[in-house]
């Protein structure tokens, strides 16, 4: 009996040893499926770049810090109270491209010299919640009342060729800009006076309208004293009545006048605005009048093409780059968003462009190659604006 019990005891011990060996083997062997256990979150670790191009050799230097008030997506309305001529298109393009280079949304509107439509467009921009406006060619008799609601609402505003004056009051929050109209008139009228023969006054057909249009009014302040000094005799003053077709309107009116003045009785036509000058050129060409010279203010590709025509009588024009005007106005507006100081007013430098300066391939894009300083200005450009351009200009 004892031997039987001992044998049973050895069998139990043997079984336990086998089970223990099996358990140890399971613990050391790799499982066929990984256990699904959620680990605690860990700090992120930067992965090594997979290829050399994934890791720049050195970090780009940080640009100037952009002021907090200059934010991506600011909405800007640019409203122009002139027809859609070359000058207008270039002005709007300058404002739009500069604004977009800062990350802004820029909408442009043209009122075709319709004062009622212009005021309505400005009122709509104020109502629709634009953050800022650039206003071009507002008239003195309504501009203060038109823009005061924008200032009261906290909008930032810059104007071009706009007089803001109501009983001696202005809106000091607004910066007003202009071409240097006095210099434009001086440069172009010096070319007129140079046509004098034996010191006699130059006989001129004057293309002008007003008063009431600020740039033309300023140009008149140079013209008037030359008349009084006996350097110019004004034979006729012609202005447009159809602002939807200024060229055609002026061509018809000047064409009718030419029959009144036979060859040798008119020395020059002075175009205080190139859109009128283009109409006068057409009339002179159609009448075959090469005895009358044409001198103007403002410039466009069309102007230069006409100046280059064989036997062209269009001798010169004084101008400011219209695209640069839009650019500088947008910079001023952006400085207002930044809370930086801006002047009450600013005039852009004028240049004289002669027919003899132009090459066969000269355009508004490369006019700088023949007119020194054309289209260039660092006015109101800030280092932090370059930071924005680096981000938004592709």
Short mmCIF file of C-alpha atoms in Angstrom, two decimals:
data_model
loop_
_atom_site.label_atom_id
_atom_site.label_comp_id
_atom_site.label_asym_id
_atom_site.label_seq_id
_atom_site.Cartn_x
_atom_site.Cartn_y
_atom_site.Cartn_z
CA UNK A 1 0.00 0.00 0.00
CA UNK A 2 2.85 2.35 0.87
CA UNK A 3 4.61 1.60 -2.36
CA UNK A 4 1.44 2.44 -4.28
CA UNK A 5 1.09 5.82 -2.53
CA UNK A 6 4.74 6.70 -3.21
CA UNK A 7 4.31 5.93 -6.90
CA UNK A 8 1.23 8.17 -7.07
CA UNK A 9 3.17 11.00 -5.38
CA UNK A 10 6.00 10.79 -7.94
CA UNK A 11 3.45 10.96 -10.83
CA UNK A 12 1.90 14.18 -9.39
CA UNK A 13 5.32 15.81 -8.95
CA UNK A 14 6.28 14.89 -12.52
CA UNK A 15 3.11 16.41 -13.90
CA UNK A 16 3.72 19.66 -12.02
CA UNK A 17 7.26 19.88 -13.37
CA UNK A 18 6.03 19.46 -16.96
CA UNK A 19 3.36 22.18 -16.51
CA UNK A 20 5.97 24.54 -15.06
CA UNK A 21 8.31 23.98 -18.02
CA UNK A 22 5.51 24.66 -20.51
CA UNK A 23 4.55 27.94 -18.79
CA UNK A 24 8.17 29.10 -18.83
CA UNK A 25 8.45 28.34 -22.54
CA UNK A 26 5.28 30.37 -23.29
CA UNK A 27 6.62 33.34 -21.37
CA UNK A 28 9.91 33.48 -23.32
CA UNK A 29 8.54 32.73 -26.80
CA UNK A 30 7.36 35.64 -29.14
CA UNK A 31 3.56 35.86 -29.33
CA UNK A 32 1.94 35.33 -32.68
CA UNK A 33 -0.11 38.63 -32.32
CA UNK A 34 0.95 41.78 -30.48
CA UNK A 35 -1.19 42.58 -27.45
CA UNK A 36 -3.42 45.65 -27.98
CA UNK A 37 -2.49 47.81 -25.02
CA UNK A 38 -2.95 51.66 -25.10
CA UNK A 39 0.20 53.43 -23.95
CA UNK A 40 0.13 56.84 -22.21
CA UNK A 41 0.62 59.91 -24.49
CA UNK A 42 4.23 60.97 -25.02
CA UNK A 43 5.86 64.30 -26.00
CA UNK A 44 6.10 64.63 -29.82
CA UNK A 45 9.51 63.92 -31.24
CA UNK A 46 10.72 65.43 -34.47
CA UNK A 47 11.34 62.76 -37.04
CA UNK A 48 14.62 62.62 -38.87
CA UNK A 49 14.31 63.78 -42.46
CA UNK A 50 13.88 60.98 -44.93
CA UNK A 51 15.98 62.77 -47.54
CA UNK A 52 18.44 65.67 -47.69
CA UNK A 53 15.93 68.06 -49.30
CA UNK A 54 13.52 67.64 -46.39
CA UNK A 55 15.87 69.48 -44.03
CA UNK A 56 17.14 72.95 -45.06
CA UNK A 57 20.76 73.64 -44.38
CA UNK A 58 19.84 76.62 -42.21
CA UNK A 59 16.66 78.42 -41.21
CA UNK A 60 15.67 81.53 -43.20
CA UNK A 61 16.17 84.75 -41.24
CA UNK A 62 13.04 86.20 -39.69
CA UNK A 63 11.69 89.35 -41.36
CA UNK A 64 10.64 92.55 -39.66
CA UNK A 65 7.67 92.03 -37.36
CA UNK A 66 4.33 92.96 -38.91
CA UNK A 67 2.21 95.34 -36.78
CA UNK A 68 -0.81 93.71 -35.17
CA UNK A 69 -3.30 95.93 -37.01
CA UNK A 70 -2.19 94.67 -40.42
CA UNK A 71 -4.11 91.44 -40.82
CA UNK A 72 -4.58 88.97 -43.64
CA UNK A 73 -7.89 89.37 -45.41
CA UNK A 74 -8.49 93.06 -44.69
CA UNK A 75 -11.06 94.28 -47.24
CA UNK A 76 -10.19 97.37 -49.28
CA UNK A 77 -12.44 99.28 -51.70
CA UNK A 78 -10.77 101.45 -54.36
CA UNK A 79 -13.32 103.82 -55.91
CA UNK A 80 -12.39 106.01 -58.90
CA UNK A 81 -14.53 108.84 -60.29
CA UNK A 82 -13.11 108.81 -63.83
CA UNK A 83 -13.77 106.82 -67.02
CA UNK A 84 -12.09 103.46 -67.57
CA UNK A 85 -9.14 104.84 -69.55
CA UNK A 86 -5.53 103.63 -69.54
CA UNK A 87 -4.57 105.90 -66.65
CA UNK A 88 -7.45 104.60 -64.52
CA UNK A 89 -6.67 100.96 -65.29
CA UNK A 90 -3.02 101.39 -64.33
CA UNK A 91 -3.91 103.26 -61.13
CA UNK A 92 -6.32 100.52 -60.07
CA UNK A 93 -3.82 97.81 -60.99
CA UNK A 94 -1.15 99.44 -58.82
CA UNK A 95 -3.46 99.63 -55.80
CA UNK A 96 -4.77 96.10 -56.29
CA UNK A 97 -1.41 94.36 -56.77
CA UNK A 98 0.19 96.17 -53.83
CA UNK A 99 -2.77 95.38 -51.58
CA UNK A 100 -2.78 91.72 -52.57
CA UNK A 101 0.96 91.57 -51.85
CA UNK A 102 0.04 92.43 -48.24
CA UNK A 103 -2.61 89.70 -48.05
CA UNK A 104 -5.59 92.05 -48.48
CA UNK A 105 -8.76 91.55 -50.53
CA UNK A 106 -9.01 94.51 -52.94
CA UNK A 107 -12.16 95.42 -54.90
CA UNK A 108 -12.13 98.21 -57.50
CA UNK A 109 -15.00 100.38 -58.73
CA UNK A 110 -15.27 103.02 -61.52
CA UNK A 111 -17.92 105.77 -61.54
CA UNK A 112 -17.24 107.23 -65.03
CA UNK A 113 -17.16 110.81 -63.70
CA UNK A 114 -20.78 110.42 -62.57
CA UNK A 115 -20.80 112.17 -59.18
CA UNK A 116 -24.09 110.63 -58.05
CA UNK A 117 -22.90 107.12 -58.94
CA UNK A 118 -19.56 107.82 -57.26
CA UNK A 119 -21.16 108.88 -53.97
CA UNK A 120 -23.43 105.84 -54.06
CA UNK A 121 -20.48 103.49 -54.58
CA UNK A 122 -18.66 105.04 -51.61
CA UNK A 123 -21.79 104.82 -49.44
CA UNK A 124 -22.17 101.13 -50.36
CA UNK A 125 -18.54 100.42 -49.46
CA UNK A 126 -19.08 102.01 -46.05
CA UNK A 127 -22.28 100.05 -45.52
CA UNK A 128 -20.77 96.73 -46.62
CA UNK A 129 -18.10 96.88 -43.95
CA UNK A 130 -14.88 97.39 -45.87
CA UNK A 131 -11.94 97.98 -43.57
CA UNK A 132 -10.44 100.74 -45.69
CA UNK A 133 -10.92 102.79 -48.85
CA UNK A 134 -8.84 104.57 -51.46
CA UNK A 135 -10.94 107.30 -53.06
CA UNK A 136 -9.98 108.96 -56.35
CA UNK A 137 -11.29 112.25 -57.79
CA UNK A 138 -13.96 113.28 -55.31
CA UNK A 139 -15.28 116.81 -55.75
CA UNK A 140 -14.98 119.52 -53.10
CA UNK A 141 -18.71 120.19 -52.82
CA UNK A 142 -19.53 116.71 -51.47
CA UNK A 143 -16.35 114.86 -50.42
CA UNK A 144 -16.44 115.90 -46.74
CA UNK A 145 -20.01 114.69 -46.25
CA UNK A 146 -19.35 111.57 -48.36
CA UNK A 147 -16.34 110.45 -46.30
CA UNK A 148 -17.23 111.53 -42.77
CA UNK A 149 -19.43 108.43 -42.17
CA UNK A 150 -16.41 106.25 -43.00
CA UNK A 151 -14.26 108.05 -40.43
CA UNK A 152 -17.05 107.92 -37.85
CA UNK A 153 -17.21 104.17 -38.43
CA UNK A 154 -13.47 103.78 -37.84
CA UNK A 155 -12.51 103.01 -41.45
CA UNK A 156 -9.07 103.97 -42.77
CA UNK A 157 -9.15 106.26 -45.81
CA UNK A 158 -6.62 107.66 -48.30
CA UNK A 159 -7.68 109.88 -51.20
CA UNK A 160 -6.19 110.85 -54.55
CA UNK A 161 -7.01 114.12 -56.35
CA UNK A 162 -9.82 114.80 -53.88
CA UNK A 163 -10.47 118.02 -51.97
CA UNK A 164 -12.01 117.55 -48.51
CA UNK A 165 -13.17 120.95 -47.31
CA UNK A 166 -16.47 121.99 -45.80
CA UNK A 167 -16.54 125.55 -44.52
CA UNK A 168 -12.86 125.29 -43.70
CA UNK A 169 -13.18 121.89 -42.02
CA UNK A 170 -11.41 118.78 -43.23
CA UNK A 171 -11.01 115.23 -41.98
CA UNK A 172 -7.50 115.01 -40.45
CA UNK A 173 -7.70 111.21 -40.24
CA UNK A 174 -7.48 111.08 -44.05
CA UNK A 175 -4.26 111.42 -46.05
CA UNK A 176 -4.82 113.21 -49.36
CA UNK A 177 -2.46 112.50 -52.27
CA UNK A 178 -1.95 114.04 -55.68
CA UNK A 179 0.40 114.18 -58.58
CA UNK A 180 2.57 117.28 -58.38
CA UNK A 181 0.12 119.08 -60.66
CA UNK A 182 1.99 122.36 -60.46
CA UNK A 183 5.15 120.67 -61.76
CA UNK A 184 3.18 118.76 -64.40
CA UNK A 185 1.79 122.06 -65.70
CA UNK A 186 5.17 123.77 -65.49
CA UNK A 187 6.97 121.01 -67.42
CA UNK A 188 4.38 120.82 -70.18
CA UNK A 189 3.84 124.57 -70.52
CA UNK A 190 7.59 125.22 -70.72
CA UNK A 191 7.47 123.02 -73.83
CA UNK A 192 4.65 125.22 -75.16
CA UNK A 193 6.56 128.44 -74.48
CA UNK A 194 9.63 127.02 -76.24
CA UNK A 195 7.58 127.14 -79.48
CA UNK A 196 7.54 130.95 -79.36
CA UNK A 197 8.87 132.73 -82.44
CA UNK A 198 10.77 135.96 -81.89
CA UNK A 199 9.43 136.28 -78.36
CA UNK A 200 5.82 136.41 -79.52
CA UNK A 201 3.11 134.76 -77.39
CA UNK A 202 2.35 131.19 -78.37
CA UNK A 203 -1.15 130.84 -79.84
CA UNK A 204 -2.85 127.96 -78.04
CA UNK A 205 -6.03 125.92 -78.18
CA UNK A 206 -6.48 124.88 -74.54
CA UNK A 207 -8.06 121.53 -73.64
CA UNK A 208 -9.38 122.00 -70.11
CA UNK A 209 -12.63 121.93 -68.12
CA UNK A 210 -13.66 123.33 -64.77
CA UNK A 211 -13.42 124.75 -62.25
CA UNK A 212 -14.29 121.92 -59.86
CA UNK A 213 -11.86 119.19 -60.88
CA UNK A 214 -8.94 119.48 -58.42
CA UNK A 215 -6.00 118.41 -60.64
CA UNK A 216 -7.12 120.59 -63.54
CA UNK A 217 -7.74 123.51 -61.18
CA UNK A 218 -4.17 123.20 -59.88
CA UNK A 219 -2.79 123.08 -63.43
CA UNK A 220 -4.74 126.21 -64.27
CA UNK A 221 -2.89 128.12 -61.52
CA UNK A 222 0.27 127.74 -63.64
CA UNK A 223 -1.42 128.41 -66.97
CA UNK A 224 -3.18 131.60 -65.89
CA UNK A 225 -0.08 133.65 -64.97
CA UNK A 226 1.56 132.72 -68.30
CA UNK A 227 -1.43 134.23 -70.08
CA UNK A 228 -1.19 137.35 -67.93
CA UNK A 229 2.54 137.63 -68.65
CA UNK A 230 1.86 137.60 -72.40
CA UNK A 231 3.66 134.31 -73.01
CA UNK A 232 0.49 132.49 -74.14
CA UNK A 233 -2.54 133.64 -76.07
CA UNK A 234 -5.54 131.36 -75.63
CA UNK A 235 -7.52 131.12 -78.83
CA UNK A 236 -10.13 128.62 -77.64
CA UNK A 237 -10.86 126.52 -74.54
CA UNK A 238 -12.37 123.10 -75.24
CA UNK A 239 -13.65 120.53 -72.75
CA UNK A 240 -15.67 117.31 -72.93
CA UNK A 241 -19.39 117.06 -72.40
CA UNK A 242 -19.50 113.28 -72.94
CA UNK A 243 -17.33 111.57 -70.34
CA UNK A 244 -18.19 108.12 -71.68
CA UNK A 245 -16.29 109.00 -74.89
CA UNK A 246 -13.89 111.82 -74.11
CA UNK A 247 -11.65 111.12 -77.10
CA UNK A 248 -14.50 111.08 -79.60
CA UNK A 249 -16.12 114.16 -78.08
CA UNK A 250 -12.92 116.21 -78.20
CA UNK A 251 -12.03 114.96 -81.70
CA UNK A 252 -15.36 116.26 -83.00
CA UNK A 253 -15.04 119.63 -81.26
CA UNK A 254 -11.42 120.27 -82.26
CA UNK A 255 -12.13 119.09 -85.80
CA UNK A 256 -14.86 121.72 -86.09
CA UNK A 257 -12.54 124.43 -84.77
CA UNK A 258 -9.72 123.70 -87.20
CA UNK A 259 -11.77 125.01 -90.12
CA UNK A 260 -11.93 128.34 -88.28
CA UNK A 261 -8.14 128.57 -87.95
CA UNK A 262 -6.23 128.20 -91.23
CA UNK A 263 -2.64 126.99 -91.35
CA UNK A 264 -0.22 129.28 -89.56
CA UNK A 265 -2.74 130.75 -87.10
CA UNK A 266 -2.41 128.18 -84.26
CA UNK A 267 0.94 127.18 -82.78
CA UNK A 268 -0.04 124.47 -80.29
CA UNK A 269 -2.73 122.52 -78.49
CA UNK A 270 -2.23 122.05 -74.75
CA UNK A 271 -3.98 118.98 -73.34
CA UNK A 272 -4.32 119.34 -69.57
CA UNK A 273 -5.44 115.67 -69.55
CA UNK A 274 -4.14 113.12 -72.04
CA UNK A 275 -7.55 111.61 -72.69
CA UNK A 276 -8.51 114.94 -74.30
CA UNK A 277 -5.14 115.15 -76.07
CA UNK A 278 -5.81 111.82 -77.80
CA UNK A 279 -9.03 113.24 -79.27
CA UNK A 280 -7.22 116.37 -80.46
CA UNK A 281 -4.51 114.24 -82.08
CA UNK A 282 -7.16 112.34 -84.02
CA UNK A 283 -8.68 115.60 -85.28
CA UNK A 284 -5.29 116.99 -86.33
CA UNK A 285 -4.39 113.78 -88.16
CA UNK A 286 -7.72 113.58 -89.99
CA UNK A 287 -7.37 117.22 -91.07
CA UNK A 288 -3.73 116.78 -92.10
CA UNK A 289 -2.68 119.63 -89.81
CA UNK A 290 1.01 119.12 -89.18
CA UNK A 291 1.50 122.83 -88.47
CA UNK A 292 -0.01 122.56 -84.96
CA UNK A 293 2.02 120.89 -82.20
CA UNK A 294 0.45 118.90 -79.36
CA UNK A 295 1.75 118.86 -75.76
CA UNK A 296 -0.05 117.19 -72.87
CA UNK A 297 -0.19 115.90 -69.30
CA UNK A 298 -0.39 112.19 -68.27
CA UNK A 299 0.80 109.20 -70.26
CA UNK A 300 -0.30 105.77 -71.45
CA UNK A 301 0.74 103.13 -73.98
CA UNK A 302 -1.73 104.61 -76.45
CA UNK A 303 -0.19 108.07 -76.02
CA UNK A 304 3.30 106.76 -76.75
CA UNK A 305 2.10 104.83 -79.79
CA UNK A 306 0.62 108.04 -81.21
CA UNK A 307 3.77 110.03 -80.40
CA UNK A 308 5.81 107.47 -82.38
CA UNK A 309 3.68 107.61 -85.51
CA UNK A 310 5.35 109.02 -88.65
CA UNK A 311 5.11 112.83 -88.73
CA UNK A 312 3.40 112.85 -85.32
CA UNK A 313 2.81 116.36 -83.94
CA UNK A 314 2.55 115.06 -80.35
CA UNK A 315 5.90 116.29 -79.04
CA UNK A 316 5.86 115.64 -75.29
CA UNK A 317 3.83 114.92 -72.18
CA UNK A 318 4.44 115.44 -68.45
CA UNK A 319 3.37 112.61 -66.19
CA UNK A 320 3.56 110.53 -63.04
CA UNK A 321 3.47 106.74 -63.31
CA UNK A 322 -0.24 105.99 -62.67
CA UNK A 323 0.53 102.51 -61.34
CA UNK A 324 2.93 104.02 -58.82
CA UNK A 325 0.17 106.35 -57.63
CA UNK A 326 -1.98 103.33 -56.76
CA UNK A 327 0.96 101.60 -55.08
CA UNK A 328 1.85 104.58 -52.87
CA UNK A 329 -1.78 105.13 -51.88
CA UNK A 330 -2.05 101.48 -50.77
CA UNK A 331 1.15 101.78 -48.72
CA UNK A 332 -0.23 104.83 -46.94
CA UNK A 333 -3.47 103.01 -46.19
CA UNK A 334 -1.53 100.03 -44.84
CA UNK A 335 0.48 102.29 -42.51
CA UNK A 336 -2.82 103.57 -41.16
CA UNK A 337 -3.86 99.99 -40.33
CA UNK A 338 -0.51 99.62 -38.57
CA UNK A 339 -1.20 102.70 -36.45
CA UNK A 340 1.87 104.45 -37.87
CA UNK A 341 2.11 108.14 -38.58
CA UNK A 342 1.12 109.32 -42.06
CA UNK A 343 1.25 112.83 -43.53
CA UNK A 344 -1.81 115.00 -44.10
CA UNK A 345 -0.96 115.16 -47.80
CA UNK A 346 1.62 113.89 -50.29
CA UNK A 347 2.52 114.80 -53.89
CA UNK A 348 4.15 112.37 -56.33
CA UNK A 349 7.07 113.57 -58.47
CA UNK A 350 6.41 114.51 -62.10
CA UNK A 351 8.57 113.70 -65.16
CA UNK A 352 8.74 115.04 -68.72
CA UNK A 353 8.55 112.47 -71.54
CA UNK A 354 9.58 113.67 -75.00
CA UNK A 355 8.83 112.05 -78.33
CA UNK A 356 12.58 111.92 -78.90
CA UNK A 357 13.05 109.89 -75.69
CA UNK A 358 10.92 106.99 -76.88
CA UNK A 359 12.32 103.86 -78.46
CA UNK A 360 10.39 101.57 -80.79
CA UNK A 361 9.64 99.13 -77.96
CA UNK A 362 9.04 101.63 -75.13
CA UNK A 363 5.93 100.85 -73.08
CA UNK A 364 4.61 101.71 -69.64
CA UNK A 365 6.46 98.63 -68.36
CA UNK A 366 9.92 99.72 -69.51
CA UNK A 367 9.55 103.51 -69.66
CA UNK A 368 11.96 103.56 -66.72
CA UNK A 369 14.71 102.56 -69.16
CA UNK A 370 14.49 105.90 -70.98
CA UNK A 371 13.16 108.23 -68.24
CA UNK A 372 15.39 108.31 -65.19
CA UNK A 373 13.53 107.63 -61.94
CA UNK A 374 10.28 106.69 -63.67
CA UNK A 375 7.99 104.41 -61.67
CA UNK A 376 10.36 104.16 -58.71
CA UNK A 377 9.62 105.25 -55.18
CA UNK A 378 10.37 103.95 -51.70
CA UNK A 379 7.85 106.38 -50.26
CA UNK A 380 6.10 104.85 -47.23
CA UNK A 381 7.57 101.41 -47.85
CA UNK A 382 8.48 99.72 -44.55
CA UNK A 383 10.63 96.65 -43.79
CA UNK A 384 7.59 94.84 -42.40
CA UNK A 385 5.87 95.33 -45.77
CA UNK A 386 8.69 93.29 -47.31
CA UNK A 387 7.90 90.57 -44.76
CA UNK A 388 4.32 90.50 -46.05
CA UNK A 389 5.44 90.41 -49.69
CA UNK A 390 7.71 87.45 -48.93
CA UNK A 391 4.65 85.64 -47.63
CA UNK A 392 2.02 86.56 -50.23
CA UNK A 393 3.85 87.24 -53.50
CA UNK A 394 4.41 83.98 -55.36
#
